[in-house]
Coordinates of C-alpha atoms in Angstrom, one line a residue:
X26 CA 0.0 0.0 0.0
X27 CA 2.7 2.5 1.0
X28 CA 4.5 1.8 -2.3
X29 CA 1.6 3.5 -4.1
X30 CA 2.1 6.8 -2.4
X31 CA 4.3 8.4 -5.1
X32 CA 1.6 7.6 -7.7
X33 CA -1.2 8.8 -5.5
X34 CA 0.6 12.1 -4.9
X35 CA 0.0 12.8 -8.6
X36 CA -3.8 12.6 -8.3
X37 CA -5.6 15.7 -9.5
X38 CA -7.6 17.7 -6.9
X39 CA -10.8 16.5 -8.5
X40 CA -10.0 12.9 -7.3
X41 CA -9.4 14.0 -3.7
X42 CA -12.1 12.9 -1.3
X43 CA -15.0 15.2 -0.8
X44 CA -17.2 15.7 2.3
X45 CA -18.7 12.4 3.3
X46 CA -16.1 10.4 1.4
X47 CA -15.0 7.7 1.6
X48 CA -18.3 6.2 3.0
X49 CA -18.4 4.6 6.5
X50 CA -19.9 1.3 7.5
X51 CA -22.6 1.2 10.1
X52 CA -20.1 -0.5 12.4
X53 CA -17.7 2.4 12.2
X54 CA -20.4 5.0 12.6
X55 CA -21.5 3.2 15.8
X56 CA -19.8 4.1 19.1
X57 CA -20.6 2.4 22.3
X58 CA -23.6 0.2 23.0
X59 CA -23.3 -3.5 23.9
X60 CA -19.6 -4.3 24.3
X61 CA -18.2 -7.2 22.2
X62 CA -17.5 -10.1 24.5
X63 CA -13.9 -10.4 23.2
X64 CA -13.3 -6.7 23.8
X65 CA -14.7 -7.0 27.3
X66 CA -11.8 -9.4 28.1
X67 CA -9.2 -6.6 27.6
X68 CA -7.7 -4.1 30.0
X69 CA -6.1 -1.4 27.8
X70 CA -2.6 -0.7 29.3
X71 CA -1.0 1.5 26.8
X72 CA -1.3 2.9 23.3
X73 CA 1.7 4.2 21.3
X74 CA 0.3 5.8 18.2
X75 CA 2.3 7.2 15.2
X76 CA 0.7 9.0 12.3
X77 CA 1.8 10.8 9.2
X78 CA -0.4 13.5 7.7
X79 CA -0.1 13.6 3.8
X80 CA -2.1 16.6 2.6
X81 CA -1.3 16.2 -1.1
X82 CA -3.2 13.0 -1.2
X83 CA -5.4 13.5 1.9
X84 CA -4.1 10.3 3.3
X85 CA -3.3 9.2 6.8
X86 CA -0.8 6.5 7.6
X87 CA -0.2 5.0 11.0
X88 CA 1.5 2.5 13.2
X89 CA -0.3 1.6 16.5
X90 CA 1.4 -0.3 19.2
X91 CA -1.2 -1.4 21.7
X92 CA -0.6 -3.3 25.0
X93 CA -3.4 -5.1 26.8
X94 CA -3.8 -7.4 29.8
X95 CA -6.2 -10.3 29.4
X96 CA -9.0 -10.4 32.0
X97 CA -10.0 -13.8 30.5
X98 CA -8.3 -16.2 28.1
X99 CA -7.9 -14.8 24.6
X100 CA -7.5 -16.5 21.2
X101 CA -8.3 -13.4 19.1
X102 CA -7.7 -9.7 19.5
X103 CA -10.8 -7.7 18.5
X104 CA -10.4 -4.0 17.9
X105 CA -12.4 -1.2 16.1
X106 CA -10.8 0.4 13.0
X107 CA -12.4 2.1 9.9
X108 CA -11.9 -0.2 6.9
X109 CA -11.0 2.9 4.9
X110 CA -7.6 2.6 6.7
X111 CA -6.6 -1.0 5.6
X112 CA -4.1 -2.9 7.7
X113 CA -0.9 -4.0 5.9
X114 CA 1.1 -5.4 8.8
X115 CA 0.6 -6.9 12.2
X116 CA 3.0 -8.3 14.8
X117 CA 2.1 -9.8 18.1
X118 CA 4.7 -9.5 20.9
X119 CA 7.3 -8.7 18.3
X120 CA 6.6 -11.6 16.0
X121 CA 5.2 -10.7 12.5
X122 CA 1.9 -12.4 11.5
X123 CA 1.3 -13.7 8.0
X124 CA -1.2 -11.9 5.8
X125 CA -4.6 -13.6 6.3
X126 CA -4.1 -13.7 10.1
X127 CA -6.4 -10.6 10.4
X128 CA -9.6 -9.4 8.8
X129 CA -11.6 -6.2 8.8
X130 CA -14.6 -6.5 6.5
X131 CA -16.9 -3.9 8.2
X132 CA -14.8 -2.0 10.6
X133 CA -14.2 -4.6 13.3
X134 CA -10.5 -5.7 13.1
X135 CA -10.1 -9.3 14.3
X136 CA -6.5 -10.6 14.7
X137 CA -6.0 -14.3 15.3
X138 CA -3.4 -14.7 17.9
X139 CA -0.5 -17.1 17.3
X140 CA -0.9 -18.5 20.7
X141 CA -3.6 -18.3 23.5
X142 CA -3.2 -15.5 26.0
X143 CA -4.1 -16.6 29.5
X144 CA -5.9 -14.5 32.1
X145 CA -3.5 -12.1 33.7
X146 CA -1.0 -12.2 30.8
X147 CA -0.1 -9.2 28.6
X148 CA -0.2 -9.0 24.8
X149 CA 1.2 -6.3 22.6
X150 CA 0.0 -5.8 19.0
X151 CA 1.8 -3.6 16.5
X152 CA -0.5 -2.6 13.6
X153 CA 0.5 -0.8 10.5
X154 CA -2.3 0.8 8.5
X155 CA -3.2 3.7 6.2
X156 CA -5.6 5.1 3.7
X157 CA -7.9 8.0 3.0
X158 CA -9.8 8.9 6.2
X159 CA -13.4 9.8 6.1
X160 CA -14.0 13.6 5.4
X161 CA -16.5 15.0 7.9
X162 CA -19.7 16.4 6.4
X163 CA -20.1 18.9 9.1
X164 CA -17.7 18.6 12.0
X165 CA -18.0 18.3 14.9
X166 CA -21.6 17.2 14.5
X167 CA -20.6 14.6 11.9
X168 CA -17.2 13.2 12.5
X169 CA -14.1 12.7 10.4
X170 CA -11.2 14.8 9.2
X171 CA -11.4 18.4 8.1
X172 CA -9.1 19.6 5.4
X173 CA -8.9 23.4 5.2
X174 CA -6.5 26.2 4.3
X175 CA -4.9 28.8 6.6
X176 CA -5.0 32.4 5.3
X177 CA -1.6 32.0 3.5
X178 CA -2.7 28.8 1.9
X179 CA -1.0 26.3 4.2
X180 CA -2.7 23.1 5.3
X181 CA -5.1 23.4 8.2
X182 CA -6.2 20.0 9.3
X183 CA -8.2 18.6 12.3
X184 CA -10.1 15.5 13.4
X185 CA -13.2 15.0 15.5
X186 CA -14.5 11.6 16.7
X187 CA -17.0 12.0 19.5
X188 CA -20.0 10.6 17.7
X189 CA -18.5 7.9 15.4
X190 CA -15.6 7.1 17.7
X191 CA -11.8 6.7 17.9
X192 CA -11.8 4.0 15.2
X193 CA -12.0 6.7 12.5
X194 CA -8.2 7.2 13.0
X195 CA -6.6 4.4 15.0
X196 CA -7.4 0.8 16.1
X197 CA -9.1 1.2 19.5
X198 CA -11.8 0.0 21.9
X199 CA -14.7 2.2 20.7
X200 CA -16.8 2.5 23.9
X201 CA -16.6 4.9 26.8
X202 CA -14.7 2.6 29.2
X203 CA -12.1 1.6 26.5
X204 CA -9.6 4.3 27.6
X205 CA -5.9 3.3 27.5
X206 CA -4.1 4.0 30.8
X207 CA -1.5 6.0 28.8
X208 CA -1.2 7.2 25.2
X209 CA 2.0 8.2 23.5
X210 CA 1.5 10.1 20.2
X211 CA 3.9 10.7 17.4
X212 CA 2.6 13.0 14.7
X213 CA 4.6 13.6 11.5
X214 CA 3.7 16.7 9.4
X215 CA 5.1 18.5 6.4
X216 CA 7.7 21.3 6.8
X217 CA 6.4 24.5 8.3
X218 CA 3.4 22.9 10.1
X219 CA 2.9 22.1 13.7
X220 CA 0.9 19.4 15.5
X221 CA -0.3 20.4 19.0
X222 CA -1.5 17.3 20.8
X223 CA -2.8 15.7 24.0
X224 CA -0.8 15.7 27.2
X225 CA 2.8 16.7 27.6
X226 CA 5.2 17.5 24.8
X227 CA 8.1 15.0 24.9
X228 CA 9.9 16.7 22.1
X229 CA 9.9 17.7 18.4
X230 CA 12.1 15.7 16.0
X231 CA 13.2 17.4 12.7
X232 CA 13.6 14.9 9.9
X233 CA 16.3 15.3 7.1
X234 CA 13.7 16.5 4.6
X235 CA 12.3 19.2 6.9
X236 CA 9.3 17.3 8.1
X237 CA 8.8 17.3 11.9
X238 CA 7.5 14.7 14.3
X239 CA 5.7 15.9 17.4
X240 CA 5.8 13.6 20.3
X241 CA 3.2 13.8 23.1
X242 CA 2.1 11.7 26.1
X243 CA -1.3 11.8 27.9
X244 CA -2.6 9.9 30.9
X245 CA -5.9 7.9 30.4
X246 CA -7.4 10.0 27.6
X247 CA -11.0 9.7 26.8
X248 CA -11.4 7.4 23.7
X249 CA -12.7 10.2 21.4
X250 CA -10.4 12.9 23.0
X251 CA -7.3 11.8 21.2
X252 CA -7.1 14.3 18.3
X253 CA -4.9 15.5 15.5
X254 CA -4.6 19.2 14.7
X255 CA -2.1 20.4 12.1
X256 CA -1.5 23.9 10.9
X257 CA 1.0 26.8 10.6
X258 CA 0.3 27.6 14.2
X259 CA 1.7 30.4 16.4
X260 CA 1.7 29.8 20.2
X261 CA 0.9 31.8 23.2
X262 CA 2.3 30.5 26.5
X263 CA 1.7 31.3 30.1
X264 CA 1.3 29.7 33.5
X265 CA -1.3 29.7 36.2
X266 CA -0.6 29.7 40.0
X267 CA -3.4 27.4 41.3
X268 CA -5.2 27.9 44.6
X269 CA -4.0 24.3 45.3
X270 CA -0.3 25.4 45.2
X271 CA 0.7 23.9 41.9
X272 CA 1.7 25.8 38.7
X273 CA -0.2 24.9 35.5
X274 CA 1.3 25.5 32.0
X275 CA -1.1 27.3 29.6
X276 CA -0.8 27.0 25.8
X277 CA -2.9 28.3 23.0
X278 CA -2.1 27.6 19.3
X279 CA -3.7 30.0 16.8
X280 CA -3.4 30.8 13.2
X281 CA -1.0 33.6 12.0
X282 CA -2.6 37.0 12.0
X283 CA -4.9 36.2 15.0
X284 CA -2.5 37.4 17.7
X285 CA -4.7 40.2 19.2
X286 CA -7.8 37.9 19.4
X287 CA -5.6 35.1 20.7
X288 CA -4.3 37.2 23.6
X289 CA -7.9 38.2 24.5
X290 CA -8.9 34.5 24.6
X291 CA -5.9 33.5 26.6
X292 CA -6.8 36.2 29.1
X293 CA -9.9 34.1 29.9
X294 CA -7.9 31.1 30.9
X295 CA -6.9 32.1 34.4
X296 CA -10.3 33.4 35.7
X297 CA -12.0 30.4 34.2
X298 CA -9.5 28.1 36.0
X299 CA -10.1 29.9 39.2
X300 CA -13.9 29.5 38.9
X301 CA -13.7 25.7 38.2
X302 CA -11.1 25.1 40.9
X303 CA -13.1 27.1 43.5
X304 CA -16.4 25.4 42.8
X305 CA -15.5 21.9 41.6
X306 CA -11.9 21.2 42.5
X307 CA -8.3 21.0 41.1
X308 CA -7.7 21.1 37.4
X309 CA -7.4 17.4 36.6
X310 CA -4.4 17.7 34.3
X311 CA -2.2 20.2 36.0
X312 CA 0.9 18.1 35.6
X313 CA 0.3 18.2 31.8
X314 CA -1.2 21.5 30.6
X315 CA -4.2 23.6 29.8
X316 CA -4.1 23.4 26.0
X317 CA -6.4 25.0 23.4
X318 CA -5.9 25.0 19.6
X319 CA -7.7 26.9 16.9
X320 CA -9.5 24.5 14.5
X321 CA -11.4 24.7 11.2
X322 CA -14.5 23.3 13.0
X323 CA -16.6 24.7 15.9
X324 CA -14.9 22.9 18.8
X325 CA -14.6 19.7 20.9
X326 CA -13.4 18.7 24.4
X327 CA -10.1 17.0 23.4
X328 CA -8.3 16.3 26.6
X329 CA -5.7 19.0 27.3
X330 CA -5.9 20.2 23.7
X331 CA -9.5 21.5 23.4
X332 CA -10.5 22.5 19.9
X333 CA -11.7 26.0 19.5
X334 CA -13.4 27.4 16.4
X335 CA -15.8 30.1 17.7
X336 CA -14.2 32.9 15.7
X337 CA -13.5 34.9 18.8
X338 CA -17.2 35.8 19.1
X339 CA -18.3 38.4 21.6
X340 CA -21.4 37.9 23.8
X341 CA -23.3 40.0 26.4
X342 CA -22.1 37.7 29.3
X343 CA -18.5 38.9 28.5
X344 CA -16.8 35.5 28.0
X345 CA -16.5 33.0 25.2
X346 CA -19.2 30.3 25.9
X347 CA -17.6 27.8 23.6
X348 CA -14.2 27.9 25.2
X349 CA -15.8 27.7 28.6
X350 CA -18.0 24.8 27.7
X351 CA -15.3 22.7 26.1
X352 CA -12.9 23.5 29.0
X353 CA -15.5 22.4 31.5
X354 CA -15.3 19.0 29.9
X355 CA -11.8 18.6 31.4
X356 CA -13.8 17.9 34.6
X357 CA -17.0 16.5 33.1
X358 CA -15.9 14.2 30.3
X359 CA -12.2 13.7 30.7
X360 CA -11.5 13.5 34.5
X361 CA -15.0 12.0 35.0
X362 CA -16.0 9.9 32.0
X363 CA -19.5 8.5 31.8
X364 CA -19.5 4.7 32.1
X365 CA -21.9 4.4 29.2
X366 CA -23.5 6.8 26.6
X367 CA -26.7 6.5 28.6
X368 CA -25.0 8.6 31.3
X369 CA -23.7 11.3 28.9
X370 CA -26.0 13.9 30.4
X371 CA -23.3 14.0 33.2
X372 CA -20.9 15.4 30.5
X373 CA -23.2 17.8 28.7
X374 CA -25.6 18.7 31.5
X375 CA -22.8 19.7 33.9
X376 CA -20.9 21.3 31.0
X377 CA -23.9 23.4 30.1
X378 CA -24.7 24.3 33.7
X379 CA -21.2 25.7 34.2
X380 CA -21.9 28.7 31.9
X381 CA -24.8 30.2 34.0
X382 CA -22.8 29.4 37.1
X383 CA -19.9 31.3 35.7
X384 CA -22.1 34.2 34.8
X385 CA -23.3 34.2 38.4
X386 CA -19.7 34.0 39.6
X387 CA -18.8 37.0 37.5
X388 CA -21.9 39.2 37.7
X389 CA -24.5 37.8 40.1
X390 CA -28.0 36.5 40.0
X391 CA -29.4 38.5 37.2
X392 CA -26.8 37.2 34.7
X393 CA -27.4 33.6 36.0
X394 CA -31.1 33.9 35.6
X395 CA -30.7 35.4 32.1
X396 CA -28.5 32.6 30.9
X397 CA -30.7 29.9 32.4
X398 CA -33.7 31.4 30.8
X399 CA -32.0 31.1 27.4
X400 CA -31.6 27.4 27.9
X401 CA -35.1 26.8 29.3
X402 CA -37.1 27.1 26.0
X403 CA -34.7 24.7 24.2
X404 CA -35.9 21.8 26.4
X405 CA -38.2 19.5 24.4
X406 CA -39.0 16.6 26.8
X407 CA -39.8 14.0 24.0
X408 CA -38.0 11.0 25.6
X409 CA -36.4 10.1 28.9
X410 CA -32.9 11.3 29.5
X411 CA -31.7 8.1 31.0
X412 CA -32.9 4.6 30.1
X413 CA -30.7 2.5 32.4
X414 CA -29.3 0.3 29.6
X415 CA -26.2 0.2 27.3
X416 CA -26.6 2.7 24.5
X417 CA -24.6 3.9 21.6
X418 CA -23.7 7.6 20.9
X419 CA -26.4 7.8 18.2
X420 CA -29.0 6.3 20.6
X421 CA -28.5 9.4 22.7
X422 CA -27.6 12.2 20.4
X423 CA -29.9 11.4 17.4
X424 CA -33.6 12.3 18.1
X425 CA -34.7 10.4 15.0
X426 CA -33.3 7.2 16.7
X427 CA -35.3 8.0 19.9
X428 CA -32.5 9.9 21.7
X429 CA -33.0 12.9 24.0
X430 CA -30.6 14.9 21.8
X431 CA -30.0 18.4 23.1
X432 CA -32.0 17.7 26.2
X433 CA -28.8 16.2 27.7
X434 CA -27.4 19.7 27.5
X435 CA -30.2 22.1 28.5
X436 CA -32.6 19.8 30.5
X437 CA -29.5 18.4 32.2
X438 CA -28.5 21.9 33.1
X439 CA -31.9 22.8 34.5
X440 CA -32.0 19.5 36.5
X441 CA -28.8 20.5 38.2
X442 CA -30.1 24.0 38.8
X443 CA -33.1 22.5 40.5
X444 CA -31.0 20.0 42.5
X445 CA -28.8 22.8 43.8
X446 CA -31.8 24.7 44.9
X447 CA -33.2 21.6 46.6
X448 CA -30.2 20.5 48.6
X449 CA -28.2 23.7 48.8
X450 CA -24.8 24.9 47.5
X451 CA -22.6 23.1 49.9
X452 CA -24.1 19.6 49.5
X453 CA -24.5 20.1 45.7
X454 CA -20.8 20.8 45.2
X455 CA -19.8 18.1 47.7
X456 CA -21.8 15.5 45.7
X457 CA -20.3 16.8 42.5
X458 CA -16.8 16.5 43.8
X459 CA -17.4 12.9 44.8
X460 CA -18.7 12.2 41.3
X461 CA -15.8 13.9 39.6
X462 CA -12.9 12.8 41.7
X463 CA -14.2 9.8 43.6
X464 CA -13.3 11.4 46.9
X465 CA -14.3 14.4 49.0
X466 CA -10.8 15.9 49.4
X467 CA -9.2 16.1 45.9
X468 CA -5.8 17.6 45.8
X469 CA -3.2 17.5 43.0
X470 CA -1.7 14.0 42.9
X471 CA -4.3 12.2 45.0
X472 CA -6.8 11.3 42.2
X473 CA -6.8 10.0 38.6
X474 CA -9.3 10.0 35.7
X475 CA -12.3 7.8 36.5
X476 CA -15.6 6.5 35.2
X477 CA -19.0 7.4 36.8
X478 CA -22.7 6.9 36.2
X479 CA -26.0 8.4 37.0
X480 CA -26.6 5.8 39.7
X481 CA -23.3 6.8 41.3
X482 CA -24.3 10.4 41.3
X483 CA -27.5 9.5 43.0
X484 CA -25.5 7.7 45.6
X485 CA -23.2 10.7 46.1
X486 CA -26.2 12.9 46.7
X487 CA -27.6 10.5 49.2
X488 CA -24.2 10.2 50.9
X489 CA -23.7 14.0 51.4
X490 CA -27.3 14.8 52.3
X491 CA -28.2 11.7 54.4
X492 CA -31.4 11.4 52.3
X493 CA -32.6 9.3 49.4
X494 CA -33.4 11.6 46.4
X495 CA -34.1 8.8 43.9
X496 CA -37.6 10.3 43.5
X497 CA -36.0 13.4 42.1
X498 CA -33.8 11.6 39.6
X499 CA -36.5 9.2 38.6
X500 CA -39.0 12.0 37.8
X501 CA -36.5 14.1 35.9
X502 CA -34.3 11.6 34.1
X503 CA -36.5 8.5 33.6
X504 CA -39.6 10.2 32.5
X505 CA -40.0 12.3 29.4
X506 CA -42.6 14.8 30.5
X507 CA -41.8 17.3 33.2
X508 CA -43.5 17.4 36.6
X509 CA -46.5 19.7 36.5
X510 CA -47.6 21.9 39.4
X511 CA -51.3 22.5 39.6
X512 CA -52.8 25.3 41.6
X513 CA -56.3 25.8 43.1
X514 CA -57.3 28.8 45.1
X515 CA -60.5 28.7 47.2
X516 CA -61.0 31.6 49.5
X517 CA -57.9 32.3 51.5
X518 CA -56.3 28.9 50.8
X519 CA -54.0 28.1 47.8
X520 CA -53.7 24.4 47.2
X521 CA -50.7 22.9 45.2
X522 CA -50.3 19.5 43.8
X523 CA -47.5 17.9 41.8
X524 CA -48.6 15.7 38.8
X525 CA -45.8 13.4 37.6
X526 CA -45.9 10.7 34.9
X527 CA -46.7 7.2 36.2
X528 CA -47.8 8.8 39.5
X529 CA -44.2 8.8 40.7
X530 CA -43.7 10.3 44.2
X531 CA -42.4 13.9 44.0
X532 CA -42.3 15.7 47.3
X533 CA -40.5 18.8 45.8
X534 CA -40.8 21.8 48.1
X535 CA -42.2 24.9 46.5
X536 CA -41.6 28.5 47.4
X537 CA -44.6 30.8 47.3
X538 CA -44.5 34.6 47.4
X539 CA -47.5 36.1 49.2
X540 CA -47.3 39.8 49.1
X541 CA -43.8 40.7 50.4
X542 CA -43.1 37.4 52.1
X543 CA -41.9 34.0 50.7
X544 CA -43.1 30.8 52.3
X545 CA -41.6 27.4 51.6
X546 CA -44.3 24.8 51.2
X547 CA -43.1 21.3 52.1
X548 CA -45.3 19.3 49.7
X549 CA -45.2 16.1 51.6
X550 CA -46.9 13.4 49.4
X551 CA -46.7 15.8 46.5
X552 CA -49.4 18.2 47.9
X553 CA -49.4 21.3 50.1
X554 CA -51.2 24.6 50.7
X555 CA -50.5 28.1 51.9
X556 CA -52.9 30.7 53.4
X557 CA -53.4 33.7 51.1
X558 CA -55.1 36.9 52.5
X559 CA -57.8 38.4 50.4
X560 CA -56.3 40.7 47.7
X561 CA -52.7 39.5 48.2
X562 CA -50.6 39.0 45.1
X563 CA -49.2 35.5 44.7
X564 CA -46.2 34.2 42.7
X565 CA -45.4 30.5 42.8
X566 CA -41.7 29.6 42.6
X567 CA -40.7 33.3 42.3
X568 CA -37.0 32.6 41.8
X569 CA -37.7 29.9 39.2
X570 CA -35.8 27.3 41.2
X571 CA -37.7 24.3 39.8
X572 CA -37.8 22.8 36.4
X573 CA -41.5 22.1 35.7
X574 CA -44.0 22.1 32.9
X575 CA -44.6 25.5 31.2
X576 CA -47.6 25.7 28.9
X577 CA -46.3 29.1 27.6
X578 CA -43.0 27.5 26.5
X579 CA -44.8 24.6 24.9
X580 CA -47.0 27.0 23.0
X581 CA -44.0 29.1 21.9
X582 CA -42.2 26.0 20.7
X583 CA -45.2 24.9 18.7
X584 CA -45.6 28.4 17.2
X585 CA -41.9 28.4 16.1
X586 CA -42.3 25.0 14.6
X587 CA -45.3 26.2 12.6
X588 CA -43.3 29.2 11.3
X589 CA -40.6 26.9 10.1
X590 CA -43.1 24.7 8.3
X591 CA -44.5 27.7 6.5

């Protein structure tokens, strides 16, 4: 295959792959879901990944050296890899295999091992592969590679893989708990280009012909967070003195000519870090870096090298929401990784809630309320957020496949807002720290990236409050429709009742403003009442602390949909 490269370099531009090409198999487009039994036997110890980017032919070649420990006896090694990147060589523990010892008809690479591997034994596979990677139709919403040009005409290249998975670029375990314990990356690029990557820079090798090889190492990266970014980048560096006593390197790679905008974005790094460290806990990768890189797509939470493509937009809240959202995923996505796609509201709900909280941190309650209100009318409530079974990424993100879609962002955010109002700030953030770090006292060096689930978050809330709040999570996450609060006023008595799908219990307390005073109604058994003097003005839930059904929002959404149809 590699012998064809000189001929392929002569291909005219018309023969280069276009968006959506080459096509993907359903297997490659599927990330997560039920784990293959053979893959479930593997503990992923280390990935050493070497790539070369070949812009002239839009090709990618790679060598992946993968080390696993067998949790059960193995006779085959089963990995995920897009068949558009055919394998041309495999060795096991240093011994080359004969062609025909592996197959990959639909995107699942099966390697027949030369000898059985017993439980507890390690096996290392070295896999050579290469081809034309799938060009994204609309990254990051549709994954693949993005080929673009910097202002002076140089190559500007990036990858995204959240939806379709890591197998678009390297042989991997394409499910959330398939993270390697450590990943070492070697990215070779044409002269004049740079390749910012995940983790710590080990060094840059200059090859005799002017190409450079960028070497990086990252601890336990999220499966879709390993990313390639290539361009004629310039770099802004700095450091941050953490409230936890450590110093964190700061790096931003941007296109030439964007120096002024880049400095303004970098100025947001330190206050954003301080916000997250104060409310949640230590930056999880302080021994590596805070890294951001300008990309030809909107953005993505690539661990320690977050992709940024928001065009340095300005907003009334005074900070860049996209930088903030992707950076929040260092805690909610990279430090804490959801055990299954069914739990991805923990990534996106927390990631989305951090923006209003940051607005509150900076400007107070009015900004917080304004930002939350902008999220509220985007909630659609068509299907439950959590289904308590293994799901693929498309099962969650794609509404046409029955997924909650954007509700994992905005409904998730409002659920967390409601929970914080219910249990109070101290307990809310205590439970969040337990979820993120697995311990109540995180400090640099005493925690590592971990997996978590919705049930674990429920247990954390119960642990810090001493109360069982399963009724809360069941009503909001496991039902599609929102709780509805009905009101009936007879004389000087206002009666309130919660109506919840399937008659689930929902003893959510409600604040009621009567005149100038606010009374908290306990709502034991889902009902309660408050005395209202004749002529008094009444506002139920005056601070909008509770996510509940709004007929006005439903009517507005229906009206907007009708306008679109017209």
